[in-house]
PDB file of C-alpha atoms in Angstrom:
ATOM      1  CA  ALA A1196      18.034 -34.271 -11.217  1.00 31.00           C
ATOM      2  CA  ALA A1197      15.480 -33.125 -13.819  1.00 33.00           C
ATOM      3  CA  GLY A1198      12.115 -31.984 -12.620  1.00 35.00           C
ATOM      4  CA  ILE A1199       9.073 -34.173 -13.109  1.00 30.00           C
ATOM      5  CA  PRO A1200       5.487 -33.050 -13.662  1.00 33.00           C
ATOM      6  CA  VAL A1201       4.047 -30.557 -11.122  1.00 36.00           C
ATOM      7  CA  LYS A1202       1.502 -31.663  -8.533  1.00 37.00           C
ATOM      8  CA  GLU A1203      -0.952 -29.331  -6.883  1.00 34.00           C
ATOM      9  CA  ARG A1204      -2.820 -29.513  -3.622  1.00 33.00           C
ATOM     10  CA  VAL A1205      -5.703 -27.034  -3.212  1.00 30.00           C
ATOM     11  CA  LYS A1206      -5.946 -25.537   0.265  1.00 34.00           C
ATOM     12  CA  VAL A1207      -8.260 -23.011   2.087  1.00 26.00           C
ATOM     13  CA  SER A1208      -8.247 -19.579   0.587  1.00 29.00           C
ATOM     14  CA  GLN A1209      -7.011 -16.752   2.924  1.00 38.00           C
ATOM     15  CA  ASN A1210      -4.655 -13.719   2.905  1.00 48.00           C
ATOM     16  CA  TRP A1211      -0.933 -14.583   3.278  1.00 48.00           C
ATOM     17  CA  ARG A1212      -0.507 -12.456   6.317  1.00 53.00           C
ATOM     18  CA  HIS A1213      -2.995 -14.775   8.049  1.00 57.00           C
ATOM     19  CA  GLY A1214      -0.676 -17.686   7.160  1.00 52.00           C
ATOM     20  CA  ARG A1215      -2.977 -19.742   4.957  1.00 62.00           C
ATOM     21  CA  CYS A1216      -2.514 -20.498   1.264  1.00 62.00           C
ATOM     22  CA  ARG A1217      -4.969 -21.204  -1.569  1.00 60.00           C
ATOM     23  CA  ARG A1218      -2.724 -23.529  -3.495  1.00 73.00           C
ATOM     24  CA  GLU A1219       0.549 -25.403  -2.942  1.00 80.00           C
ATOM     25  CA  THR A1220       2.538 -26.351  -6.035  1.00 83.00           C
ATOM     26  CA  VAL A1221       5.249 -29.027  -5.684  1.00 86.00           C
ATOM     27  CA  LEU A1222       8.054 -29.440  -8.157  1.00 84.00           C
ATOM     28  CA  LYS A1223       9.990 -32.646  -7.452  1.00 85.00           C
ATOM     29  CA  TRP A1224      13.358 -34.172  -8.519  1.00 80.00           C
ATOM     30  CA  LYS A1225      14.544 -37.644  -8.136  1.00 76.00           C
ATOM     31  CA  CYS A1226      17.636 -37.352  -5.930  1.00 81.00           C
ATOM     32  CA  ASN A1227      18.342 -35.521  -2.693  1.00 83.00           C
ATOM     33  CA  LEU A1228      20.076 -32.165  -3.204  1.00 86.00           C
ATOM     34  CA  MET A1229      20.958 -29.018  -1.181  1.00 92.00           C
ATOM     35  CA  PRO A1230      19.284 -26.461  -3.517  1.00 96.00           C
ATOM     36  CA  TRP A1231      19.517 -22.699  -3.499  1.00 97.00           C
ATOM     37  CA  MET A1232      17.320 -20.271  -5.443  1.00 96.00           C
ATOM     38  CA  GLU A1233      16.755 -16.693  -6.503  1.00 97.00           C
ATOM     39  CA  LEU A1234      13.794 -14.744  -8.061  1.00 93.00           C
ATOM     40  CA  ASP A1235      13.717 -11.961 -10.600  1.00 90.00           C
ATOM     41  CA  GLY A1236       9.979 -11.482 -11.081  1.00 82.00           C
ATOM     42  CA  GLU A1237       9.695 -13.487 -14.390  1.00 89.00           C
ATOM     43  CA  TYR A1238      11.835 -16.511 -13.589  1.00 93.00           C
ATOM     44  CA  LEU A1239      12.894 -18.615 -10.589  1.00 95.00           C
ATOM     45  CA  TYR A1240      16.558 -19.760 -10.690  1.00 97.00           C
ATOM     46  CA  LEU A1241      17.118 -23.008  -8.787  1.00 96.00           C
ATOM     47  CA  SER A1242      20.423 -24.904  -8.260  1.00 96.00           C
ATOM     48  CA  GLN A1243      20.115 -28.638  -8.821  1.00 93.00           C
ATOM     49  CA  ALA A1244      23.449 -30.530  -8.418  1.00 94.00           C
ATOM     50  CA  GLU A1245      26.139 -28.789 -10.510  1.00 96.00           C
ATOM     51  CA  ASN A1246      23.684 -26.761 -12.563  1.00 96.00           C
ATOM     52  CA  ILE A1247      21.373 -23.759 -12.103  1.00 97.00           C
ATOM     53  CA  GLN A1248      18.066 -24.014 -13.887  1.00 95.00           C
ATOM     54  CA  ALA A1249      15.626 -21.134 -14.808  1.00 95.00           C
ATOM     55  CA  TYR A1250      11.931 -21.856 -14.478  1.00 93.00           C
ATOM     56  CA  HIS A1251       9.433 -19.491 -15.940  1.00 92.00           C
ATOM     57  CA  LEU A1252       6.830 -18.204 -13.488  1.00 89.00           C
ATOM     58  CA  CYS A1253       3.389 -18.731 -14.974  1.00 81.00           C
ATOM     59  CA  ALA A1254       1.018 -15.793 -15.523  1.00 72.00           C
ATOM     60  CA  GLU A1255      -1.441 -14.699 -12.866  1.00 63.00           C
ATOM     61  CA  GLY A1256       0.372 -16.549 -10.100  1.00 56.00           C
ATOM     62  CA  THR A1257      -0.659 -20.039 -11.187  1.00 59.00           C
ATOM     63  CA  GLY A1258       2.748 -21.599 -10.335  1.00 72.00           C
ATOM     64  CA  LEU A1259       5.778 -22.268 -12.460  1.00 80.00           C
ATOM     65  CA  GLN A1260       6.561 -24.308 -15.503  1.00 81.00           C
ATOM     66  CA  CYS A1261       7.832 -27.821 -14.670  1.00 80.00           C
ATOM     67  CA  HIS A1262      10.633 -27.781 -17.259  1.00 87.00           C
ATOM     68  CA  PRO A1263      13.569 -25.362 -17.224  1.00 91.00           C
ATOM     69  CA  GLN A1264      13.798 -22.598 -19.869  1.00 92.00           C
ATOM     70  CA  ALA A1265      17.609 -22.307 -19.476  1.00 93.00           C
ATOM     71  CA  ILE A1266      20.434 -24.156 -17.752  1.00 95.00           C
ATOM     72  CA  PHE A1267      23.586 -22.570 -16.529  1.00 96.00           C
ATOM     73  CA  SER A1268      26.536 -24.916 -15.980  1.00 95.00           C
ATOM     74  CA  GLY A1269      30.216 -24.718 -15.255  1.00 95.00           C
ATOM     75  CA  HIS A1270      30.857 -26.359 -11.844  1.00 97.00           C
ATOM     76  CA  GLN A1271      32.340 -29.878 -11.569  1.00 96.00           C
ATOM     77  CA  GLU A1272      30.593 -30.487  -8.262  1.00 96.00           C
ATOM     78  CA  ASP A1273      27.355 -29.238  -6.680  1.00 96.00           C
ATOM     79  CA  VAL A1274      26.523 -25.521  -6.557  1.00 97.00           C
ATOM     80  CA  CYS A1275      26.549 -24.502  -2.966  1.00 97.00           C
ATOM     81  CA  ARG A1276      25.035 -21.013  -3.229  1.00 97.00           C
ATOM     82  CA  PHE A1277      24.573 -18.357  -5.898  1.00 98.00           C
ATOM     83  CA  VAL A1278      23.238 -14.841  -6.229  1.00 98.00           C
ATOM     84  CA  LEU A1279      21.403 -13.041  -9.041  1.00 97.00           C
ATOM     85  CA  VAL A1280      22.375  -9.370  -9.499  1.00 93.00           C
ATOM     86  CA  ASN A1281      21.928  -7.050 -12.532  1.00 88.00           C
ATOM     87  CA  SER A1282      21.260  -9.960 -15.025  1.00 90.00           C
ATOM     88  CA  HIS A1283      24.288 -11.832 -13.795  1.00 93.00           C
ATOM     89  CA  ILE A1284      24.485 -15.146 -11.811  1.00 97.00           C
ATOM     90  CA  VAL A1285      27.487 -15.613  -9.515  1.00 97.00           C
ATOM     91  CA  SER A1286      27.809 -19.107  -8.030  1.00 98.00           C
ATOM     92  CA  GLY A1287      30.147 -20.894  -5.758  1.00 98.00           C
ATOM     93  CA  GLY A1288      30.608 -24.659  -5.898  1.00 97.00           C
ATOM     94  CA  GLY A1289      31.903 -27.758  -4.104  1.00 97.00           C
ATOM     95  CA  ASP A1290      34.825 -27.688  -6.614  1.00 97.00           C
ATOM     96  CA  GLY A1291      36.211 -24.533  -4.991  1.00 97.00           C
ATOM     97  CA  SER A1292      35.487 -22.414  -8.030  1.00 97.00           C
ATOM     98  CA  ILE A1293      33.333 -19.349  -8.704  1.00 97.00           C
ATOM     99  CA  VAL A1294      31.395 -18.986 -11.965  1.00 97.00           C
ATOM    100  CA  LEU A1295      29.891 -15.814 -13.375  1.00 95.00           C
ATOM    101  CA  HIS A1296      27.147 -16.132 -16.035  1.00 95.00           C
ATOM    102  CA  LYS A1297      25.478 -13.351 -17.994  1.00 93.00           C
ATOM    103  CA  ILE A1298      21.801 -14.426 -18.108  1.00 93.00           C
ATOM    104  CA  HIS A1299      21.022 -13.046 -21.603  1.00 87.00           C
ATOM    105  CA  GLY A1300      23.973 -14.264 -23.508  1.00 80.00           C
ATOM    106  CA  SER A1301      26.701 -16.834 -23.770  1.00 79.00           C
ATOM    107  CA  TYR A1302      29.200 -14.854 -21.663  1.00 81.00           C
ATOM    108  CA  SER A1303      30.574 -16.756 -18.650  1.00 91.00           C
ATOM    109  CA  ILE A1304      33.765 -16.765 -16.573  1.00 93.00           C
ATOM    110  CA  LYS A1305      35.097 -19.486 -14.227  1.00 95.00           C
ATOM    111  CA  PHE A1306      38.033 -19.170 -11.843  1.00 94.00           C
ATOM    112  CA  SER A1307      39.517 -21.156  -9.038  1.00 95.00           C
ATOM    113  CA  ALA A1308      38.728 -19.376  -5.791  1.00 96.00           C
ATOM    114  CA  HIS A1309      39.261 -21.576  -2.721  1.00 97.00           C
ATOM    115  CA  GLU A1310      41.062 -24.796  -1.652  1.00 97.00           C
ATOM    116  CA  GLN A1311      37.783 -26.312  -0.517  1.00 97.00           C
ATOM    117  CA  GLU A1312      34.114 -25.742  -1.330  1.00 97.00           C
ATOM    118  CA  VAL A1313      32.784 -22.248  -1.741  1.00 98.00           C
ATOM    119  CA  ASN A1314      29.860 -22.244   0.698  1.00 98.00           C
ATOM    120  CA  CYS A1315      28.550 -18.759   0.007  1.00 98.00           C
ATOM    121  CA  VAL A1316      28.929 -15.801  -2.329  1.00 98.00           C
ATOM    122  CA  ASP A1317      27.598 -12.225  -2.758  1.00 98.00           C
ATOM    123  CA  PHE A1318      28.048  -9.825  -5.634  1.00 96.00           C
ATOM    124  CA  GLN A1319      27.557  -6.001  -5.565  1.00 94.00           C
ATOM    125  CA  GLY A1320      29.202  -2.984  -7.116  1.00 90.00           C
ATOM    126  CA  GLY A1321      31.538  -4.960  -9.299  1.00 92.00           C
ATOM    127  CA  LEU A1322      32.923  -6.998  -6.414  1.00 96.00           C
ATOM    128  CA  ILE A1323      32.386 -10.620  -5.421  1.00 97.00           C
ATOM    129  CA  VAL A1324      32.834 -11.850  -1.859  1.00 98.00           C
ATOM    130  CA  SER A1325      33.109 -15.531  -1.116  1.00 98.00           C
ATOM    131  CA  GLY A1326      33.321 -17.744   1.915  1.00 98.00           C
ATOM    132  CA  SER A1327      34.636 -21.235   2.130  1.00 98.00           C
ATOM    133  CA  ARG A1328      35.117 -24.308   4.233  1.00 97.00           C
ATOM    134  CA  ASP A1329      38.871 -23.562   3.981  1.00 97.00           C
ATOM    135  CA  ARG A1330      38.406 -20.912   6.735  1.00 97.00           C
ATOM    136  CA  THR A1331      38.877 -17.861   4.470  1.00 98.00           C
ATOM    137  CA  ALA A1332      36.712 -15.192   2.925  1.00 98.00           C
ATOM    138  CA  LYS A1333      37.882 -13.483  -0.223  1.00 98.00           C
ATOM    139  CA  VAL A1334      37.110 -10.236  -2.165  1.00 98.00           C
ATOM    140  CA  TRP A1335      37.351 -10.539  -5.981  1.00 97.00           C
ATOM    141  CA  SER A1336      37.362  -7.883  -8.626  1.00 94.00           C
ATOM    142  CA  LEU A1337      35.223  -7.859 -11.833  1.00 86.00           C
ATOM    143  CA  SER A1338      36.468  -4.600 -13.191  1.00 83.00           C
ATOM    144  CA  ALA A1339      37.934  -4.523 -16.687  1.00 77.00           C
ATOM    145  CA  GLY A1340      41.360  -6.055 -16.818  1.00 81.00           C
ATOM    146  CA  ARG A1341      41.097  -7.447 -13.351  1.00 84.00           C
ATOM    147  CA  VAL A1342      38.282  -9.973 -13.651  1.00 83.00           C
ATOM    148  CA  GLY A1343      38.833 -12.810 -11.185  1.00 86.00           C
ATOM    149  CA  GLN A1344      41.659 -11.068  -9.371  1.00 92.00           C
ATOM    150  CA  CYS A1345      41.695 -11.643  -5.600  1.00 96.00           C
ATOM    151  CA  LEU A1346      41.893  -8.286  -3.824  1.00 96.00           C
ATOM    152  CA  HIS A1347      41.864  -9.515  -0.254  1.00 95.00           C
ATOM    153  CA  THR A1348      42.009 -12.826   1.694  1.00 97.00           C
ATOM    154  CA  VAL A1349      40.498 -12.716   5.179  1.00 97.00           C
ATOM    155  CA  GLN A1350      41.635 -15.413   7.554  1.00 97.00           C
ATOM    156  CA  THR A1351      38.435 -16.151   9.438  1.00 96.00           C
ATOM    157  CA  GLU A1352      39.981 -19.050  11.398  1.00 94.00           C
ATOM    158  CA  ASP A1353      36.617 -20.914  11.014  1.00 95.00           C
ATOM    159  CA  ARG A1354      34.501 -22.334   8.262  1.00 97.00           C
ATOM    160  CA  VAL A1355      32.414 -19.679   6.555  1.00 98.00           C
ATOM    161  CA  TRP A1356      28.760 -20.655   6.018  1.00 98.00           C
ATOM    162  CA  SER A1357      27.201 -17.301   5.014  1.00 98.00           C
ATOM    163  CA  ILE A1358      28.218 -13.944   3.669  1.00 98.00           C
ATOM    164  CA  ALA A1359      26.635 -10.649   2.521  1.00 98.00           C
ATOM    165  CA  ILE A1360      27.791  -7.249   1.294  1.00 98.00           C
ATOM    166  CA  SER A1361      26.369  -4.164   2.994  1.00 97.00           C
ATOM    167  CA  PRO A1362      24.002  -2.041   0.872  1.00 96.00           C
ATOM    168  CA  LEU A1363      26.499   0.821   1.265  1.00 96.00           C
ATOM    169  CA  LEU A1364      29.168  -1.365  -0.488  1.00 95.00           C
ATOM    170  CA  SER A1365      31.647  -0.439   2.266  1.00 96.00           C
ATOM    171  CA  SER A1366      31.749  -3.659   4.292  1.00 97.00           C
ATOM    172  CA  PHE A1367      30.639  -7.270   4.314  1.00 98.00           C
ATOM    173  CA  VAL A1368      29.534  -9.653   7.033  1.00 98.00           C
ATOM    174  CA  THR A1369      30.563 -13.282   7.486  1.00 98.00           C
ATOM    175  CA  GLY A1370      28.728 -15.988   9.432  1.00 98.00           C
ATOM    176  CA  THR A1371      30.980 -18.761  10.514  1.00 97.00           C
ATOM    177  CA  ALA A1372      30.704 -22.169  12.178  1.00 96.00           C
ATOM    178  CA  CYS A1373      31.565 -20.923  15.736  1.00 93.00           C
ATOM    179  CA  CYS A1374      33.957 -23.725  16.402  1.00 91.00           C
ATOM    180  CA  GLY A1375      36.518 -21.441  18.082  1.00 83.00           C
ATOM    181  CA  HIS A1376      36.517 -18.649  20.496  1.00 82.00           C
ATOM    182  CA  THR A1377      35.587 -15.776  18.145  1.00 88.00           C
ATOM    183  CA  SER A1378      32.096 -14.428  17.265  1.00 92.00           C
ATOM    184  CA  PRO A1379      30.441 -16.208  14.339  1.00 96.00           C
ATOM    185  CA  LEU A1380      29.252 -12.874  13.084  1.00 96.00           C
ATOM    186  CA  ARG A1381      31.918 -10.384  11.983  1.00 97.00           C
ATOM    187  CA  ILE A1382      32.007  -7.337   9.769  1.00 97.00           C
ATOM    188  CA  TRP A1383      34.944  -6.628   7.535  1.00 98.00           C
ATOM    189  CA  ASP A1384      36.037  -3.553   5.567  1.00 97.00           C
ATOM    190  CA  LEU A1385      35.479  -4.196   1.879  1.00 96.00           C
ATOM    191  CA  GLU A1386      38.307  -1.992   0.715  1.00 94.00           C
ATOM    192  CA  SER A1387      41.023  -3.193   3.054  1.00 95.00           C
ATOM    193  CA  GLY A1388      39.765  -6.546   4.303  1.00 96.00           C
ATOM    194  CA  GLN A1389      40.354  -5.491   7.895  1.00 97.00           C
ATOM    195  CA  LEU A1390      38.001  -6.569  10.781  1.00 97.00           C
ATOM    196  CA  LEU A1391      35.659  -3.764  11.776  1.00 96.00           C
ATOM    197  CA  THR A1392      33.234  -5.280  14.274  1.00 95.00           C
ATOM    198  CA  CYS A1393      32.352  -8.497  16.024  1.00 95.00           C
ATOM    199  CA  LEU A1394      28.578  -8.883  16.686  1.00 95.00           C
ATOM    200  CA  GLY A1395      27.495 -10.486  20.006  1.00 91.00           C
ATOM    201  CA  THR A1396      29.420 -11.653  22.921  1.00 84.00           C
ATOM    202  CA  ASP A1397      27.871 -14.848  24.310  1.00 79.00           C
ATOM    203  CA  PHE A1398      27.680 -17.564  21.656  1.00 81.00           C
ATOM    204  CA  HIS A1399      27.736 -21.312  22.494  1.00 82.00           C
ATOM    205  CA  ARG A1400      30.278 -23.474  20.679  1.00 84.00           C
ATOM    206  CA  GLY A1401      28.848 -24.779  17.488  1.00 83.00           C
ATOM    207  CA  ALA A1402      26.242 -22.014  17.144  1.00 88.00           C
ATOM    208  CA  GLY A1403      27.123 -21.346  13.575  1.00 95.00           C
ATOM    209  CA  VAL A1404      25.408 -18.726  11.445  1.00 97.00           C
ATOM    210  CA  LEU A1405      23.850 -20.289   8.305  1.00 98.00           C
ATOM    211  CA  ASP A1406      22.169 -17.289   6.758  1.00 98.00           C
ATOM    212  CA  VAL A1407      22.453 -13.479   7.010  1.00 98.00           C
ATOM    213  CA  PHE A1408      20.297 -10.808   5.395  1.00 98.00           C
ATOM    214  CA  TYR A1409      20.812  -7.054   5.285  1.00 98.00           C
ATOM    215  CA  GLU A1410      17.542  -5.069   5.461  1.00 97.00           C
ATOM    216  CA  THR A1411      19.371  -1.689   5.527  1.00 96.00           C
ATOM    217  CA  PRO A1412      23.066  -0.738   5.913  1.00 96.00           C
ATOM    218  CA  SER A1413      22.607  -0.835   9.683  1.00 96.00           C
ATOM    219  CA  LEU A1414      19.891  -3.454  10.128  1.00 97.00           C
ATOM    220  CA  LEU A1415      20.891  -7.163   9.802  1.00 97.00           C
ATOM    221  CA  LEU A1416      19.064 -10.515  10.346  1.00 98.00           C
ATOM    222  CA  SER A1417      20.914 -13.682  11.165  1.00 98.00           C
ATOM    223  CA  CYS A1418      19.958 -17.294  11.895  1.00 97.00           C
ATOM    224  CA  GLY A1419      21.688 -20.659  12.396  1.00 96.00           C
ATOM    225  CA  TYR A1420      22.374 -23.691  14.492  1.00 95.00           C
ATOM    226  CA  ASP A1421      21.356 -22.111  17.878  1.00 94.00           C
ATOM    227  CA  THR A1422      17.674 -21.988  16.776  1.00 95.00           C
ATOM    228  CA  TYR A1423      17.368 -18.179  17.108  1.00 96.00           C
ATOM    229  CA  ILE A1424      16.586 -15.401  14.582  1.00 97.00           C
ATOM    230  CA  ARG A1425      18.516 -12.320  15.675  1.00 96.00           C
ATOM    231  CA  TYR A1426      17.954  -8.771  14.590  1.00 97.00           C
ATOM    232  CA  TRP A1427      20.991  -6.468  14.757  1.00 97.00           C
ATOM    233  CA  ASP A1428      21.093  -2.638  14.719  1.00 96.00           C
ATOM    234  CA  ILE A1429      24.756  -1.835  14.190  1.00 94.00           C
ATOM    235  CA  ARG A1430      24.128   1.859  15.019  1.00 92.00           C
ATOM    236  CA  THR A1431      23.096   1.118  18.637  1.00 90.00           C
ATOM    237  CA  SER A1432      25.201  -1.891  19.722  1.00 86.00           C
ATOM    238  CA  ALA A1433      27.414  -4.562  18.351  1.00 89.00           C
ATOM    239  CA  ARG A1434      27.359  -6.404  21.640  1.00 88.00           C
ATOM    240  CA  LYS A1435      23.688  -7.403  21.768  1.00 93.00           C
ATOM    241  CA  CYS A1436      20.956  -7.834  19.209  1.00 94.00           C
ATOM    242  CA  VAL A1437      17.908  -5.526  19.453  1.00 95.00           C
ATOM    243  CA  GLN A1438      15.431  -8.410  18.997  1.00 95.00           C
ATOM    244  CA  GLU A1439      15.449 -12.202  18.878  1.00 96.00           C
ATOM    245  CA  TRP A1440      12.942 -14.955  18.225  1.00 97.00           C
ATOM    246  CA  GLU A1441      13.412 -18.608  19.193  1.00 96.00           C
ATOM    247  CA  GLU A1442      12.397 -21.469  16.978  1.00 95.00           C
ATOM    248  CA  PRO A1443       9.750 -23.212  19.108  1.00 94.00           C
ATOM    249  CA  HIS A1444      10.785 -26.812  18.306  1.00 92.00           C
ATOM    250  CA  ASP A1445      14.483 -26.396  18.964  1.00 92.00           C
ATOM    251  CA  SER A1446      15.429 -26.778  15.240  1.00 95.00           C
ATOM    252  CA  ALA A1447      18.395 -25.176  13.634  1.00 96.00           C
ATOM    253  CA  LEU A1448      17.392 -22.512  11.165  1.00 97.00           C
ATOM    254  CA  TYR A1449      18.870 -22.824   7.685  1.00 98.00           C
ATOM    255  CA  CYS A1450      17.604 -19.725   5.957  1.00 98.00           C
ATOM    256  CA  ILE A1451      15.847 -16.483   6.555  1.00 98.00           C
ATOM    257  CA  ARG A1452      14.265 -13.643   4.507  1.00 97.00           C
ATOM    258  CA  SER A1453      12.238 -10.543   5.249  1.00 96.00           C
ATOM    259  CA  ASP A1454      10.107  -7.993   3.311  1.00 94.00           C
ATOM    260  CA  LYS A1455      12.152  -5.226   4.908  1.00 94.00           C
ATOM    261  CA  ASN A1456       9.082  -4.226   6.869  1.00 93.00           C
ATOM    262  CA  HIS A1457       7.349  -6.363   9.410  1.00 94.00           C
ATOM    263  CA  MET A1458       7.312  -9.861   8.003  1.00 95.00           C
ATOM    264  CA  ILE A1459      10.076 -12.477   8.361  1.00 97.00           C
ATOM    265  CA  ALA A1460      10.101 -16.104   6.958  1.00 97.00           C
ATOM    266  CA  SER A1461      12.473 -18.754   8.243  1.00 98.00           C
ATOM    267  CA  GLY A1462      13.236 -22.348   7.213  1.00 97.00           C
ATOM    268  CA  SER A1463      13.918 -25.076   9.732  1.00 97.00           C
ATOM    269  CA  SER A1464      16.155 -28.131   9.651  1.00 95.00           C
ATOM    270  CA  TYR A1465      13.440 -30.819  10.198  1.00 92.00           C
ATOM    271  CA  TYR A1466      10.330 -31.735   8.326  1.00 90.00           C
ATOM    272  CA  GLY A1467      10.484 -28.791   5.980  1.00 94.00           C
ATOM    273  CA  VAL A1468       9.016 -26.375   8.454  1.00 96.00           C
ATOM    274  CA  VAL A1469       8.594 -22.753   7.251  1.00 96.00           C
ATOM    275  CA  ARG A1470       7.519 -20.153   9.771  1.00 97.00           C
ATOM    276  CA  LEU A1471       6.110 -16.699   9.346  1.00 96.00           C
ATOM    277  CA  TRP A1472       7.030 -14.073  11.955  1.00 97.00           C
ATOM    278  CA  ASP A1473       5.881 -10.571  12.606  1.00 96.00           C
ATOM    279  CA  LYS A1474       8.605  -8.369  14.278  1.00 96.00           C
ATOM    280  CA  ARG A1475       5.985  -6.774  16.420  1.00 95.00           C
ATOM    281  CA  GLN A1476       5.199 -10.149  18.087  1.00 95.00           C
ATOM    282  CA  THR A1477       7.189 -12.650  20.070  1.00 91.00           C
ATOM    283  CA  ARG A1478       5.718 -15.801  18.638  1.00 93.00           C
ATOM    284  CA  CYS A1479       5.446 -16.886  15.074  1.00 94.00           C
ATOM    285  CA  LEU A1480       2.234 -16.176  13.116  1.00 93.00           C
ATOM    286  CA  GLN A1481       1.943 -19.445  11.305  1.00 93.00           C
ATOM    287  CA  SER A1482       3.978 -22.551  10.354  1.00 94.00           C
ATOM    288  CA  PHE A1483       3.812 -24.903   7.333  1.00 93.00           C
ATOM    289  CA  HIS A1484       5.057 -28.500   7.355  1.00 92.00           C
ATOM    290  CA  LEU A1485       6.154 -29.208   3.781  1.00 92.00           C
ATOM    291  CA  SER A1486       7.957 -32.540   3.863  1.00 80.00           C
ATOM    292  CA  SER A1487       5.981 -34.897   6.112  1.00 67.00           C
ATOM    293  CA  PRO A1488       6.603 -37.897   6.601  1.00 73.00           C
ATOM    294  CA  THR A1489      10.154 -37.608   5.179  1.00 79.00           C
ATOM    295  CA  SER A1490      12.265 -35.086   7.009  1.00 90.00           C
ATOM    296  CA  SER A1491      14.233 -32.364   5.064  1.00 93.00           C
ATOM    297  CA  PRO A1492      15.667 -28.985   5.947  1.00 95.00           C
ATOM    298  CA  VAL A1493      14.353 -25.908   4.167  1.00 97.00           C
ATOM    299  CA  TYR A1494      17.620 -25.038   2.447  1.00 97.00           C
ATOM    300  CA  CYS A1495      16.368 -21.766   0.867  1.00 97.00           C
ATOM    301  CA  LEU A1496      13.233 -19.664   0.778  1.00 97.00           C
ATOM    302  CA  ARG A1497      12.057 -16.509  -1.013  1.00 96.00           C
ATOM    303  CA  PHE A1498       8.735 -14.753  -0.927  1.00 91.00           C
ATOM    304  CA  SER A1499       6.787 -11.998  -2.657  1.00 86.00           C
ATOM    305  CA  THR A1500       3.562 -10.219  -1.703  1.00 84.00           C
ATOM    306  CA  THR A1501       1.575 -13.197  -2.942  1.00 86.00           C
ATOM    307  CA  HIS A1502       3.756 -16.309  -3.028  1.00 89.00           C
ATOM    308  CA  LEU A1503       6.403 -18.166  -0.916  1.00 93.00           C
ATOM    309  CA  TYR A1504       8.979 -20.520  -2.427  1.00 94.00           C
ATOM    310  CA  ALA A1505      10.779 -23.138  -0.296  1.00 96.00           C
ATOM    311  CA  ALA A1506      13.494 -25.488  -1.592  1.00 95.00           C
ATOM    312  CA  LEU A1507      13.835 -28.827   0.203  1.00 95.00           C
ATOM    313  CA  ALA A1508      16.063 -31.828  -0.463  1.00 93.00           C
ATOM    314  CA  SER A1509      13.846 -33.336  -3.135  1.00 89.00           C
ATOM    315  CA  ALA A1510      11.175 -30.722  -3.943  1.00 91.00           C
ATOM    316  CA  LEU A1511      10.425 -27.081  -4.419  1.00 93.00           C
ATOM    317  CA  HIS A1512       7.154 -25.981  -2.784  1.00 92.00           C
ATOM    318  CA  VAL A1513       5.297 -22.912  -4.036  1.00 91.00           C
ATOM    319  CA  LEU A1514       2.634 -21.529  -1.585  1.00 91.00           C
ATOM    320  CA  ASP A1515       0.012 -19.288  -3.158  1.00 88.00           C
ATOM    321  CA  PHE A1516      -1.513 -16.698  -0.735  1.00 84.00           C
ATOM    322  CA  THR A1517      -3.605 -14.774  -3.175  1.00 81.00           C
ATOM    323  CA  ALA A1518      -7.307 -14.403  -2.185  1.00 58.00           C
ATOM    324  CA  SER A1519      -9.948 -16.401  -4.062  1.00 54.00           C
TER     325      SER A1519
END
């Protein structure tokens, strides 16, 4: 799954808020994967099969180097998701394990976490939360003397696809497959593991939540199989979201991100479609089709003020929105 030389396609120059990019850089690999990625300003970290690779971002926004500067390993099967927090990488894998790497050093820890694949993880305040296909979410300690100790096991009664810790470090949210009669979005107390809130009341069977993103302790974005982006304000109501946007081509939404202001980016399940949204409008600002003619979901995306990064089954696309 090693990267091959980077290809570039020059496009029309415009500002990114107008939805047009000056340059698209494509980093390809030879086999189909379900990649995930994180950014830290200097490096882009990308999961490829059982490894996480660090690619150096080139100076002056000219793309990224096509060969990894570092490789983080430890899983026996594919990395499902990982997070980058305080110079640490925490990953969950198809082997049911969680691996913790310290980026600048050889320190790493691996422990068995779930009976089936770990679909999602988050890491804040010395605690890891994980969600699995085995229909549980777990809270893990990283404090001295208790590293890898399970503090709570939450029986979600459904496969967990997404998870996130609240910025207040008091609770966490799970997004599940919605195959039962409970809400796919639930908030749990981080200290006790008890259920605090169910979000929404009218979900269709199979409307699983594939990604969640906290903007603030009370503002939460979600997306998934039912083709909607939903914006929740936990202060006002847990029963109904305050805003929602529908994917116009009826595609499931695999991932979502916002700038914590007005801009949202979403990744669709078909033909690598990335859409840019403005919360003040009901329709998307612009869309990009990144995988024609071969269809692929956008498994993960990240963006800065000048660039957008989208990971597909066989390529990473970097869109440059800087003015010429």
